[in-house]
mmCIF file of C-alpha atoms in Angstrom:
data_model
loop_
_atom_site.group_PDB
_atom_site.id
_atom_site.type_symbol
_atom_site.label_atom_id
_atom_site.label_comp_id
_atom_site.label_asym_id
_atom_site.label_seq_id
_atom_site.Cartn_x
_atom_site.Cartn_y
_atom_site.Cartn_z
ATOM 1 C CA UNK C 135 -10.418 -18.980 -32.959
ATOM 2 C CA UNK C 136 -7.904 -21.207 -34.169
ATOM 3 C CA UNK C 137 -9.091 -25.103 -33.952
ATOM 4 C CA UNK C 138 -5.547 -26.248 -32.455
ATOM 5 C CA UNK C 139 -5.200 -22.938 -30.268
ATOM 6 C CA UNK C 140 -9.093 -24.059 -28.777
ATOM 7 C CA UNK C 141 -7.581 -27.989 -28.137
ATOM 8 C CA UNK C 142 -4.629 -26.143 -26.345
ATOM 9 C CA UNK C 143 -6.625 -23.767 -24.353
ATOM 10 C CA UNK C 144 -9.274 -26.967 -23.303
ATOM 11 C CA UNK C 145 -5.942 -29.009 -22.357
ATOM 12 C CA UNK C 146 -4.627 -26.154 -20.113
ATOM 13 C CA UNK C 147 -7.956 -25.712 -18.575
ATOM 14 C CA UNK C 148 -8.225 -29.207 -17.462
ATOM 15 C CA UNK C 149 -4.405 -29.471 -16.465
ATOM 16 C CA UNK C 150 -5.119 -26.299 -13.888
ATOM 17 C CA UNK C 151 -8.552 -27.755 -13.055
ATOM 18 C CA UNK C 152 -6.880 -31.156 -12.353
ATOM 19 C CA UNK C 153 -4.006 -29.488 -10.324
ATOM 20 C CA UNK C 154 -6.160 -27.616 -7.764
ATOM 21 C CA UNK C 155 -8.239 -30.392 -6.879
ATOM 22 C CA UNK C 156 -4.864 -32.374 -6.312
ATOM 23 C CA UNK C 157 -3.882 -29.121 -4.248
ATOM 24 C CA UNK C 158 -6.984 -28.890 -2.232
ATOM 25 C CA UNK C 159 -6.684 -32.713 -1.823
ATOM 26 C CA UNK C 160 -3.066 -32.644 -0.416
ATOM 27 C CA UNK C 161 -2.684 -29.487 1.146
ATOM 28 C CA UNK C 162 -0.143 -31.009 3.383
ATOM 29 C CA UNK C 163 2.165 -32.121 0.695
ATOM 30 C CA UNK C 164 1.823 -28.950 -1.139
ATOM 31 C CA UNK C 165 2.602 -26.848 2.212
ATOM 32 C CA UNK C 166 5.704 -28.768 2.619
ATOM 33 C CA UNK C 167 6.751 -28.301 -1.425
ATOM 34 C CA UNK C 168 6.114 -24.994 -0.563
ATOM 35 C CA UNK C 169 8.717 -24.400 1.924
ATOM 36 C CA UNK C 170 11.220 -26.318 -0.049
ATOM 37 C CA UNK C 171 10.660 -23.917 -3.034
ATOM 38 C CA UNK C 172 10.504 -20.924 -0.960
ATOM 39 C CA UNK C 173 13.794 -21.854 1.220
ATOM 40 C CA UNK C 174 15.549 -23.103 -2.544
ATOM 41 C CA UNK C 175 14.121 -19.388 -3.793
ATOM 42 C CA UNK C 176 15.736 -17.443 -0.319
ATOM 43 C CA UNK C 177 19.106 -19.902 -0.244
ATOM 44 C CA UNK C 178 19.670 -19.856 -4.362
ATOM 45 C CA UNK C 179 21.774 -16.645 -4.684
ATOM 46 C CA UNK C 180 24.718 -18.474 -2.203
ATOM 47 C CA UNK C 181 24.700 -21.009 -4.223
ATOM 48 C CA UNK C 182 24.654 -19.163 -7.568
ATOM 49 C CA UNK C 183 27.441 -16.700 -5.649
ATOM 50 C CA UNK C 184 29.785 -19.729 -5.249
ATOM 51 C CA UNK C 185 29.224 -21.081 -8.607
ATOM 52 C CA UNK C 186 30.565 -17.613 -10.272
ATOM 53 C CA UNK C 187 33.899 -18.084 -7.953
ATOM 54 C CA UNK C 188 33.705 -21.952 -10.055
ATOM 55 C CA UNK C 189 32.329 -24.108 -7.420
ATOM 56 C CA UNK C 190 30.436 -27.073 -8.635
ATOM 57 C CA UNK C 191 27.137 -26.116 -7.786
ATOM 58 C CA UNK C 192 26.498 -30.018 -5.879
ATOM 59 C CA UNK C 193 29.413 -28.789 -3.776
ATOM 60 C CA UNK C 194 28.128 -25.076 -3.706
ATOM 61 C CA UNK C 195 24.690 -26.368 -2.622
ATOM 62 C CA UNK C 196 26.232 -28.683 0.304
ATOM 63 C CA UNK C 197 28.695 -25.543 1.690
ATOM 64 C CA UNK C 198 25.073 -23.627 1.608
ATOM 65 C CA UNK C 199 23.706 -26.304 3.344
ATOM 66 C CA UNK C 200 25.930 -26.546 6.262
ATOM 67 C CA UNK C 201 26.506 -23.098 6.374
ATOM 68 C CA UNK C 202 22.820 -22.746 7.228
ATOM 69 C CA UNK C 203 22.526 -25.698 9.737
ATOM 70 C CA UNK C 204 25.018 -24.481 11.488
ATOM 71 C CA UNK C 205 23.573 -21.081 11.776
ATOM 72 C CA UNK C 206 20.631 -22.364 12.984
ATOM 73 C CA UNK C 207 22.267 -25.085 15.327
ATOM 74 C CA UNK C 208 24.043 -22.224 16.705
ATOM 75 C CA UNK C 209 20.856 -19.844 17.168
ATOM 76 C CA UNK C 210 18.645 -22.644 18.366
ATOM 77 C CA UNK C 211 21.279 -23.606 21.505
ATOM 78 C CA UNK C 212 21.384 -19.731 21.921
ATOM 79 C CA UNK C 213 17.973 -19.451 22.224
ATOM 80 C CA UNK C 214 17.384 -22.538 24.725
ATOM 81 C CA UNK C 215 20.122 -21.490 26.581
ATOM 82 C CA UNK C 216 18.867 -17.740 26.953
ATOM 83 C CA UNK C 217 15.418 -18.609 27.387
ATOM 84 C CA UNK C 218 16.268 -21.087 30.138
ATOM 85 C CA UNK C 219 18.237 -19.030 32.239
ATOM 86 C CA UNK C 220 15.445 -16.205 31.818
ATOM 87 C CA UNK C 221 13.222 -18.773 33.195
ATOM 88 C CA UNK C 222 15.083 -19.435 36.242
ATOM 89 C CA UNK C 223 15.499 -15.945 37.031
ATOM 90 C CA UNK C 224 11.857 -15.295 36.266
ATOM 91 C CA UNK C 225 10.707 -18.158 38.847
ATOM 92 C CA UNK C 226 12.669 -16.170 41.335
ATOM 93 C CA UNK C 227 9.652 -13.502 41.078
ATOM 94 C CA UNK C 228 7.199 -16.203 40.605
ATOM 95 C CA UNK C 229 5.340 -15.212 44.655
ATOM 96 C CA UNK C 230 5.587 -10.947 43.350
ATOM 97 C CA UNK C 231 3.762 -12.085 40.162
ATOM 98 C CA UNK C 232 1.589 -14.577 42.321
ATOM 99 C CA UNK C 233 0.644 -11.463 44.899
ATOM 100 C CA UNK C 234 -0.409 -8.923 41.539
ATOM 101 C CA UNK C 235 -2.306 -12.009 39.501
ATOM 102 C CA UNK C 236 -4.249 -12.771 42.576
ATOM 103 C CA UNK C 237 -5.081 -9.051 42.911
ATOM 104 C CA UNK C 238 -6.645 -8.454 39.399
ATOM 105 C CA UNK C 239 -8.106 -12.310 39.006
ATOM 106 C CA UNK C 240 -12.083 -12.288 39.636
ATOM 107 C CA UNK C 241 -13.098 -14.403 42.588
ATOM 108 C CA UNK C 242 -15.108 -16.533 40.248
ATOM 109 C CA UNK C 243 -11.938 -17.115 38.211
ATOM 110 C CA UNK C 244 -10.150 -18.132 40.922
ATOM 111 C CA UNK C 245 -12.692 -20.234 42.480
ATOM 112 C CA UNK C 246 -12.645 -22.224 39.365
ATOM 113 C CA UNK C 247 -9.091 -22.889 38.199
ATOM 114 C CA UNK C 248 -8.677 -23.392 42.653
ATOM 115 C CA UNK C 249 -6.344 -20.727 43.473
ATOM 116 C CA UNK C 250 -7.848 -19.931 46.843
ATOM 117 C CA UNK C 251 -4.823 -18.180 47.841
ATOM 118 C CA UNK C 252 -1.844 -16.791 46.316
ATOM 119 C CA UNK C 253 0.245 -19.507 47.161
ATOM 120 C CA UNK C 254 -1.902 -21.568 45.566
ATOM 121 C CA UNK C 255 -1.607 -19.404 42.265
ATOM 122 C CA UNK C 256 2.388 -18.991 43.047
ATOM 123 C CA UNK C 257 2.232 -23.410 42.882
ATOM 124 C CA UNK C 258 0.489 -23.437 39.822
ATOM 125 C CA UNK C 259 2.829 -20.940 38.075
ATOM 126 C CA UNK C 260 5.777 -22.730 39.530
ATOM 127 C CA UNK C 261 4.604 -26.408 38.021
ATOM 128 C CA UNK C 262 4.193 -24.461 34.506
ATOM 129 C CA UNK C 263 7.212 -22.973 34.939
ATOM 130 C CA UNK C 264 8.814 -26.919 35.652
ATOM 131 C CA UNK C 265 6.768 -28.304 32.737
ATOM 132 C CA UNK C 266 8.309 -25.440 30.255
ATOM 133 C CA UNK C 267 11.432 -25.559 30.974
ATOM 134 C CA UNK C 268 11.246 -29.777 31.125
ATOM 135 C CA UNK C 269 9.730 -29.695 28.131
ATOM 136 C CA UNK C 270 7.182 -32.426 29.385
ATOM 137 C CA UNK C 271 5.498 -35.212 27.131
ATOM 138 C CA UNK C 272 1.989 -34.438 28.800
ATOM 139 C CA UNK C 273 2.392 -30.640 26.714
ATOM 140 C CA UNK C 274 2.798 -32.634 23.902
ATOM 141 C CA UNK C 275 0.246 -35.128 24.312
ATOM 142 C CA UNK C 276 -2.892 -32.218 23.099
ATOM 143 C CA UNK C 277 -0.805 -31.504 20.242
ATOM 144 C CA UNK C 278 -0.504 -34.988 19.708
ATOM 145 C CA UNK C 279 -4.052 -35.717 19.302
ATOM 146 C CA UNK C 280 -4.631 -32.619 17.614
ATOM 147 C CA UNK C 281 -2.509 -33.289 14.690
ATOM 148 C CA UNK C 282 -3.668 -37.078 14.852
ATOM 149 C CA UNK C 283 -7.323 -35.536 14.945
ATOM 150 C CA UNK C 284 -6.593 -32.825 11.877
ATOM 151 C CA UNK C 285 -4.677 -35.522 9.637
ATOM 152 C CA UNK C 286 -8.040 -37.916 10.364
ATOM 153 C CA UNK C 287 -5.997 -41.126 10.241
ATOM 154 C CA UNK C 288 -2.796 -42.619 11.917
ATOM 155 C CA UNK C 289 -1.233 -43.526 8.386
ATOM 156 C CA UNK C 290 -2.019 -39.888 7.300
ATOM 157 C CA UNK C 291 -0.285 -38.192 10.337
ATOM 158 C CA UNK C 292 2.864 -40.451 9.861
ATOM 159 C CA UNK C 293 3.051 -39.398 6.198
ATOM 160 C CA UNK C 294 2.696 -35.658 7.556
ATOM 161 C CA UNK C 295 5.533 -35.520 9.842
ATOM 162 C CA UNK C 296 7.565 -37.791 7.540
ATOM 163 C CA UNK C 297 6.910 -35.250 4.550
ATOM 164 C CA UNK C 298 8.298 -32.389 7.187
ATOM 165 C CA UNK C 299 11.580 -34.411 7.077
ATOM 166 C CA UNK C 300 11.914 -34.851 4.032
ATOM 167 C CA UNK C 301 11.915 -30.828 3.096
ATOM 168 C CA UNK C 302 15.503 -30.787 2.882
ATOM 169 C CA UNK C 303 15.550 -33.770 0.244
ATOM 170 C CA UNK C 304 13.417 -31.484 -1.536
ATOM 171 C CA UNK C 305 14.923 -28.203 -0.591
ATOM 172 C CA UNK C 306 18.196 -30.175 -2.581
ATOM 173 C CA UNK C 307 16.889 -31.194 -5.727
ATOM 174 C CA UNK C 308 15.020 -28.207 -6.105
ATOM 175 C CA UNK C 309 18.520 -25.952 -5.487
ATOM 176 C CA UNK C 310 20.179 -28.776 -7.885
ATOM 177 C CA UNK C 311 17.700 -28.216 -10.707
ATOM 178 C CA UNK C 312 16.692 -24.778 -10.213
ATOM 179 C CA UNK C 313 18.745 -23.315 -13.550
ATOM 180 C CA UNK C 314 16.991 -26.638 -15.466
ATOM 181 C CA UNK C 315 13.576 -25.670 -13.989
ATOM 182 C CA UNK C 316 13.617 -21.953 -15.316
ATOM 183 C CA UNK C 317 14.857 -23.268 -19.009
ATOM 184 C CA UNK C 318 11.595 -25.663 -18.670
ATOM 185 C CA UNK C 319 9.300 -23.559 -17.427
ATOM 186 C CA UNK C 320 11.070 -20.509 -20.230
ATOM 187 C CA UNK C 321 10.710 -23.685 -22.849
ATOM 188 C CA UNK C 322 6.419 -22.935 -23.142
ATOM 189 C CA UNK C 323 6.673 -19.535 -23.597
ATOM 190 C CA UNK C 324 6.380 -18.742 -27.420
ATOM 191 C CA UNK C 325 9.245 -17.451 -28.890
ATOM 192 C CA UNK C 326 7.865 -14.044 -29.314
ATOM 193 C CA UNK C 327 6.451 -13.413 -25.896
ATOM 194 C CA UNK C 328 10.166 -14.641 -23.984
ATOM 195 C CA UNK C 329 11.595 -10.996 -23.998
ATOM 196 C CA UNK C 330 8.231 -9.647 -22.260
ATOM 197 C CA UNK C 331 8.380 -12.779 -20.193
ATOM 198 C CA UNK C 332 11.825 -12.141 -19.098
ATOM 199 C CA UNK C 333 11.268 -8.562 -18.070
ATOM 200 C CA UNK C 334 7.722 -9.509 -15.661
ATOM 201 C CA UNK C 335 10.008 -12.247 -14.282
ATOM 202 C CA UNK C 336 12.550 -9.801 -13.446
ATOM 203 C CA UNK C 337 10.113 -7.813 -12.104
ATOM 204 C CA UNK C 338 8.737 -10.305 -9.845
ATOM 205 C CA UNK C 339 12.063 -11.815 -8.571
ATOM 206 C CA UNK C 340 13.311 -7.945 -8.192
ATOM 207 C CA UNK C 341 9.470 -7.552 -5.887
ATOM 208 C CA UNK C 342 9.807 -11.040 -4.055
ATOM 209 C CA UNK C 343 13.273 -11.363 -3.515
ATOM 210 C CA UNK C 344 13.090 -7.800 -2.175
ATOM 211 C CA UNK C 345 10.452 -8.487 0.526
ATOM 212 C CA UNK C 346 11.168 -12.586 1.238
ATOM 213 C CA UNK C 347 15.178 -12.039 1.867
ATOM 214 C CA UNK C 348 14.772 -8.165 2.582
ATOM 215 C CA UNK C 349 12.240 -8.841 5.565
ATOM 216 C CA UNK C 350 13.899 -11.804 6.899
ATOM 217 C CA UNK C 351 17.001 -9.246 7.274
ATOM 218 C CA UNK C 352 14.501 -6.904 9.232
ATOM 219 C CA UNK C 353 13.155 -9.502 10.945
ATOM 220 C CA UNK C 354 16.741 -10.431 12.664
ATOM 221 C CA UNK C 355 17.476 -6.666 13.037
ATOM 222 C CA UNK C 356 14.475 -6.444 15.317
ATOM 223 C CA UNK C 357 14.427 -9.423 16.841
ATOM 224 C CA UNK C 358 18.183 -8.094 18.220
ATOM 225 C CA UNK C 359 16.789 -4.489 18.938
ATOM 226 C CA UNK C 360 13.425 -5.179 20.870
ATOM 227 C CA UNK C 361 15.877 -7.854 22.994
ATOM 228 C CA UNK C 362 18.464 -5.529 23.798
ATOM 229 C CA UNK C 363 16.010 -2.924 24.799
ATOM 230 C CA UNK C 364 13.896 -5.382 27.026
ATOM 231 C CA UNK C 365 16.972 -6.766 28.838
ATOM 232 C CA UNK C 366 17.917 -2.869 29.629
ATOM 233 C CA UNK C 367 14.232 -2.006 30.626
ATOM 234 C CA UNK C 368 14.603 -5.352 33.127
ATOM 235 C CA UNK C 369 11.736 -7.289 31.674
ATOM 236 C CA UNK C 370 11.822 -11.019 32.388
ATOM 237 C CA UNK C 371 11.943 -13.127 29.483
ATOM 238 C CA UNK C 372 13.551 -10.133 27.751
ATOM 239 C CA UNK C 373 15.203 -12.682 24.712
ATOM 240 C CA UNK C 374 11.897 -14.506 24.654
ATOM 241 C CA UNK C 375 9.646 -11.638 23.877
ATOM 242 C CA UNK C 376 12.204 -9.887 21.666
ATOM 243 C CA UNK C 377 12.936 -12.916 19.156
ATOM 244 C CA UNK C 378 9.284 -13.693 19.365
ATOM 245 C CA UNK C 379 8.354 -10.285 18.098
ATOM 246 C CA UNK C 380 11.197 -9.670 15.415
ATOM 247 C CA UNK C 381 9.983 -13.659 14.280
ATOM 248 C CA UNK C 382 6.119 -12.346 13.529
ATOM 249 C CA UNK C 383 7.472 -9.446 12.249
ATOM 250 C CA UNK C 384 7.575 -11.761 9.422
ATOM 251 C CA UNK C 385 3.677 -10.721 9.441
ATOM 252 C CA UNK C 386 3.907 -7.443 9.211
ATOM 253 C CA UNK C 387 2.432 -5.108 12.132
ATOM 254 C CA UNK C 388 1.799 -8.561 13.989
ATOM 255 C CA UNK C 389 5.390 -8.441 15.363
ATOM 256 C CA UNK C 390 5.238 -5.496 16.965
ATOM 257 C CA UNK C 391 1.434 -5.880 18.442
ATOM 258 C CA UNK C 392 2.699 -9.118 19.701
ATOM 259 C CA UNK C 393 5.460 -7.571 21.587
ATOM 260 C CA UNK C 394 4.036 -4.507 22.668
ATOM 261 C CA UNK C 395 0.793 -6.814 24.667
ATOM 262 C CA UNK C 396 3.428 -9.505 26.284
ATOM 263 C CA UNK C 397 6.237 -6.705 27.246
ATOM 264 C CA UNK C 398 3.766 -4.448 28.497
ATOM 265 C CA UNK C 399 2.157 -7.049 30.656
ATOM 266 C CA UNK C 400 5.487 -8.516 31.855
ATOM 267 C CA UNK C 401 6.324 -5.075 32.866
ATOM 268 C CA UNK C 402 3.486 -4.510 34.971
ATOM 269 C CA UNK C 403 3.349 -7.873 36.184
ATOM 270 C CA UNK C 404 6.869 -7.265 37.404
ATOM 271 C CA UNK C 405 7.066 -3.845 38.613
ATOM 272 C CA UNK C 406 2.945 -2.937 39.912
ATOM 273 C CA UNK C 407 3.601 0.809 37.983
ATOM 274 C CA UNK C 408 3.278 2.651 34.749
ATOM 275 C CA UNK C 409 6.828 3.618 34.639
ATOM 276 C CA UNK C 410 8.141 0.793 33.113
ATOM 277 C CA UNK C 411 5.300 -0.438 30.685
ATOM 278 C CA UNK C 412 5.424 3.083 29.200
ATOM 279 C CA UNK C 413 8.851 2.092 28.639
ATOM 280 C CA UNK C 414 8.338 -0.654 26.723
ATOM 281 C CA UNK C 415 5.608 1.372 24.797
ATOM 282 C CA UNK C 416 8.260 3.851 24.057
ATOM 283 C CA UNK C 417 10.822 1.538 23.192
ATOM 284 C CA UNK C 418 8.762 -0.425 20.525
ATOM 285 C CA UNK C 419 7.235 2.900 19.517
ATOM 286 C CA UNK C 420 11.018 4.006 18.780
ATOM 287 C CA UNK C 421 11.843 0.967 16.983
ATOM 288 C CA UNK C 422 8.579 1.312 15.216
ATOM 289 C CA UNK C 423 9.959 4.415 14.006
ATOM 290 C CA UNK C 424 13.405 3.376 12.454
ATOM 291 C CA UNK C 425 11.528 0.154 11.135
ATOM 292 C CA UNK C 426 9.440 2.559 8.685
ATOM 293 C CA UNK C 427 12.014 5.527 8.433
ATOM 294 C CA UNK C 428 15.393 3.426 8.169
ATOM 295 C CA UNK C 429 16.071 -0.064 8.604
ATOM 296 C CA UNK C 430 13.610 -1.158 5.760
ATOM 297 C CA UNK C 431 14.088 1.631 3.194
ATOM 298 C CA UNK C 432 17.714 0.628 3.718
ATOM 299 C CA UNK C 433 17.520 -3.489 3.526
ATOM 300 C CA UNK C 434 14.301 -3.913 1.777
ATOM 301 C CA UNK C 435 14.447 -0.185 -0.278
ATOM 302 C CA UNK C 436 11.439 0.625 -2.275
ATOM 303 C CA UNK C 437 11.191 -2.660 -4.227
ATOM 304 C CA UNK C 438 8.011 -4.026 -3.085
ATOM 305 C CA UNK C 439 6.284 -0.143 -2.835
ATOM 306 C CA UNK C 440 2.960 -0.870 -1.425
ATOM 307 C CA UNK C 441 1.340 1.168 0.369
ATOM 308 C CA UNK C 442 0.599 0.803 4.749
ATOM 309 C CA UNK C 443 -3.269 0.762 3.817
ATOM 310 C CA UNK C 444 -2.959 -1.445 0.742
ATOM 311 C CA UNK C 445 -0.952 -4.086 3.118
ATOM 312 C CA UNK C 446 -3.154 -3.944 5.905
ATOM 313 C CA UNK C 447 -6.172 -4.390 3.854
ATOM 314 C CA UNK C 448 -4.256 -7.363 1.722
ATOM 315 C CA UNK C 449 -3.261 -8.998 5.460
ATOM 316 C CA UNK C 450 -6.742 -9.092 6.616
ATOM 317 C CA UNK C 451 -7.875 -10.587 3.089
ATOM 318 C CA UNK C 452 -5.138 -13.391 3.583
ATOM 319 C CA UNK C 453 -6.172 -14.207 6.766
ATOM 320 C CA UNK C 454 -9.737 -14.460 6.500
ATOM 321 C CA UNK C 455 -9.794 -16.332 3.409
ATOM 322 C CA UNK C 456 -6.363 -18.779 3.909
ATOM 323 C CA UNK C 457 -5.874 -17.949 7.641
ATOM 324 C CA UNK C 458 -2.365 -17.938 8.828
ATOM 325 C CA UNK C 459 -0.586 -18.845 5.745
ATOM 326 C CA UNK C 460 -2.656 -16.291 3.840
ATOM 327 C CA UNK C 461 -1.833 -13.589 5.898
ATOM 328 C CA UNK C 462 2.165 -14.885 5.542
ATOM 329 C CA UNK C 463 1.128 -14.522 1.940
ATOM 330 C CA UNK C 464 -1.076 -11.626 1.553
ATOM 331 C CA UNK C 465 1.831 -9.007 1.214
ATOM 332 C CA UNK C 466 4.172 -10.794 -1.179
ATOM 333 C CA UNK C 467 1.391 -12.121 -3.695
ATOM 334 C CA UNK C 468 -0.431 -8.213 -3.658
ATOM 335 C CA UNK C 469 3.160 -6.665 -4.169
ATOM 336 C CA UNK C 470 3.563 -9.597 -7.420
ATOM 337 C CA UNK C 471 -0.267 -8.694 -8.706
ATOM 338 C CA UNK C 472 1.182 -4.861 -8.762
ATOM 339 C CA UNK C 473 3.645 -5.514 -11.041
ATOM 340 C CA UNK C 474 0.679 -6.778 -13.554
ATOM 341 C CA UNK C 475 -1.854 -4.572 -12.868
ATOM 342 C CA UNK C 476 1.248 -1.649 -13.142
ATOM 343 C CA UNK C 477 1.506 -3.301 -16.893
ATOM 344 C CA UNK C 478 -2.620 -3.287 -17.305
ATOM 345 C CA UNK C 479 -2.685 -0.109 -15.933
ATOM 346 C CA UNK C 480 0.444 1.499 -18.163
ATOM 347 C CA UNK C 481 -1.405 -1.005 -21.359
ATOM 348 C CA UNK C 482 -4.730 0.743 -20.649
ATOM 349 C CA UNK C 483 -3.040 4.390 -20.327
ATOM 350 C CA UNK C 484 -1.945 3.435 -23.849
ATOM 351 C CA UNK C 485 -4.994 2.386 -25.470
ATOM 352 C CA UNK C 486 -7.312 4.035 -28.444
ATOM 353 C CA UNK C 487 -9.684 4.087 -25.696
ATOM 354 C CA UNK C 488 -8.469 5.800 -22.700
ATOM 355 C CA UNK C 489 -6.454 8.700 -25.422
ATOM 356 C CA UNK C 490 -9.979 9.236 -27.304
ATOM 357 C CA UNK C 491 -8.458 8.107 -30.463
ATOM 358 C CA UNK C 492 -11.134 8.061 -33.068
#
C-alpha cells in the first residue's frame, strides 16, 4: 500500500474514532442536530420547489417556515381543543367507568391505592381528570427532576432544553447551506468514483425520502381514519386515541398495537360488552388492511421494499440496542444498508468467483 494512501487511511481512522467519542459524549447535542438535519432533509424539496418558480431561497426557506408553523399552530389548537372537550364529555361517564374499574380491581389493589368504594375510585379519576385537563405544575414536577436527574447537573439540563430551542436556528442554516453542504461533502469523493457516488446517493435519497416523507403522509392518513372511525363507534377520547395511534405509526406496527389496547379498553370500559370492542378490533383490522394493500403502496410505493419480517426483526434490533430512537431508526437505516448490500450482492453475482471462472 501506498505510503500517502496509509497516512490518509490513519487520519480518517482517528477523525471517525475522535467523532464517536464526541457523539457518545454529547448525545444530547447530537439528538438535537439530528432533528434539525432530518426536518432540513423532510422540509428541503418546498424550498427547492420555490426556488425553481425563482424565489430566493432565504425567502423560500422563511415562506417554508411559516407555512409549517402555522400548520402546526393550527393542528396543535385543534388538538387541545378536541381533546378538551372529549375530556369533559368523558368525565360525564367518570361514576359508569368508576362502577366497572371497581368491579375488575383486586381487593388488595384497592386497599392500597384507598379506593374503598367506588366513589372513592370515581374522586380519584375525577382529580386526574382536573389535573389533565389543568395541565398542573405538580405533573410536571417528576419530569422535572427526571430530566434534572438524567442531564446529572443543573448547568447541563439548562443547556439541554436551550439546545431544543435552538433546533430551528439550526433547522435554518442547515436549509440555507444544504446545496453548499452536498458540493462539500461531493468535493472528497475522487474524481473517478463521483458518478458511482451520485447513483448510491440517488438511491438512498430515492429509499429515505420515500419512507421519512412517504410515512409521515401515512401517518396523517391514519391518524384521520382511526379518529373518524372511533368518534362513529362512540369511544371517548375518540381524537385522542386516533392521532395517538396514526403518530406511532411513525414506528411501524406500534401505531396500530397502541390503538387497538387503549380503544379496546375504552370501549369496554364504556359500554360493559363485546359488541363494541370487537368494533374497534374490526375497525383497526380494516384500516390495517388498506394500510398494507393501498394507502402505502400508493404514498410510499415500493421504494423502500423491505420485507414485514425483515422490518420487524430490524425494529426489535433498534430497540434493544438504541431503545426508542433505534427502533425510530431501525427501518430507514436497514432499507439504506439494502441498497449496498443490493450492490455487494449484484458485485458478488458478478465475480470470477461466484461464475466459476477459471
Amino acid at each position: 500500500m501506498h505510503k500517502n494512501t496509509k497516512i490518509l487511511l490513519t487520519v480518517a481512522l482517528l477523525l471517525v474514532s475522535l467523532t464517536a467519542v464526541i457523539l457518545y459524549n454529547s448525545s444530547t447535542v447530537f439528538l438535537q442536530l439530528f432533528i434539525a438535519f432530518a426536518l432540513a432533509y423532510i422540509l428541503n424539496p418546498a424550498v427547492v420547489f420555490l426556488e425553481n418558480r425563482r424565489v430566493n431561497r432565504i425567502v423560500s426557506i422563511l415562506i417554508v417556515f411559516s407555512t409549517a408553523l402555522v400548520v402546526c399552530t393550527g393542528f396543535t389548537i385543534f388538538l387541545t381543543i378536541s381533546i378538551s372537550g372529549e375530556l369533559s364529555n368523558m368525565q360525564l361517564n367518570l361514576p359508569a367507568y368508576a362502577r366497572h374499574l371497581y368491579e375488575i380491581i383486586p381487593a388488595t389493589i384497592k386497599s392500597y391505592l384507598g379506593i374503598e368504594t367506588p366513589d372513592k375510585l370515581a374522586v380519584r379519576l375525577n382529580d386526574l381528570f382536573q389535573q389533565a385537563r389543568g395541565m398542573s405544575p405538580d405533573l410536571l414536577k417528576p419530569v422535572l427532576a427526571f430530566l434534572q436527574k438524567a442531564f446529572s447537573s443543573t448547568i447541563g439540563l439548562i443547556l439541554a432544553l436551550l439546545g431544543y430551542f435552538i433546533i430551528p436556528v439550526y433547522l435554518f442554516y442547515l436549509l440555507a447551506d444544504w446545496p453548499h453542504l452536498k458540493r462539500f461533502v461531493e468535493s472528497f469523493v475522487p474524481e473517478r468514483y463521483r458518478s458511482a457516488y451520485a447513483e448510491k446517493l440517488g438511491e438512498v435519497d430515492t429509499v429515505l425520502s420515500g419512507f421519512i416523507r412517504g410515512q409521515l403522509s401515512v401517518c396523517v392518513i391514519l391518524a384521520v381514519l382511526y379518529s373518524i372511525g372511533l368518534y362513529f363507534i362512540g369511544i371517548d377520547l375518540a381524537i385522542a386515541i386516533g392521532t395517538l395511534a396514526g403518530i406511532t405509526f411513525i414506528i411501524p406496527y406500534v401505531g396500530t398495537i397502541v390503538g387497538i389496547v387503549l380503544s379496546v379498553s375504552m370501549a369496554f370500559l364504556k359500554f360493559h360488552d363485546i359488541l363494541h370492542p370487537l368494533l374497534c378490533l374490526g375497525w383497526f383490522g380494516l384500516i390495517q388492511g388498506l394500510e398494507g394493500m393501498v394507502i402505502t403502496p400508493r404514498v410510499v410505493g415500493s421504494k423502500v421494499g423491505l420485507h414485514p419480517l425483515v422490518a420487524i426483526v430490524a425494529l426489535l434490533i433498534g430497540g434493544q440496542i438504541f431503545g426508542l430512537l433505534g427502533m425510530l431508526l431501525a427501518v430507514p437505516v436497514t432499507a439504506v444498508l439494502q441498497v449496498f448490500l443490493r450492490s455487494l450482492a449484484i458485485y458478488y453475482r458478478s465475480s470470477e468467483f461466484y461464475r466459476g471462472a477459471p
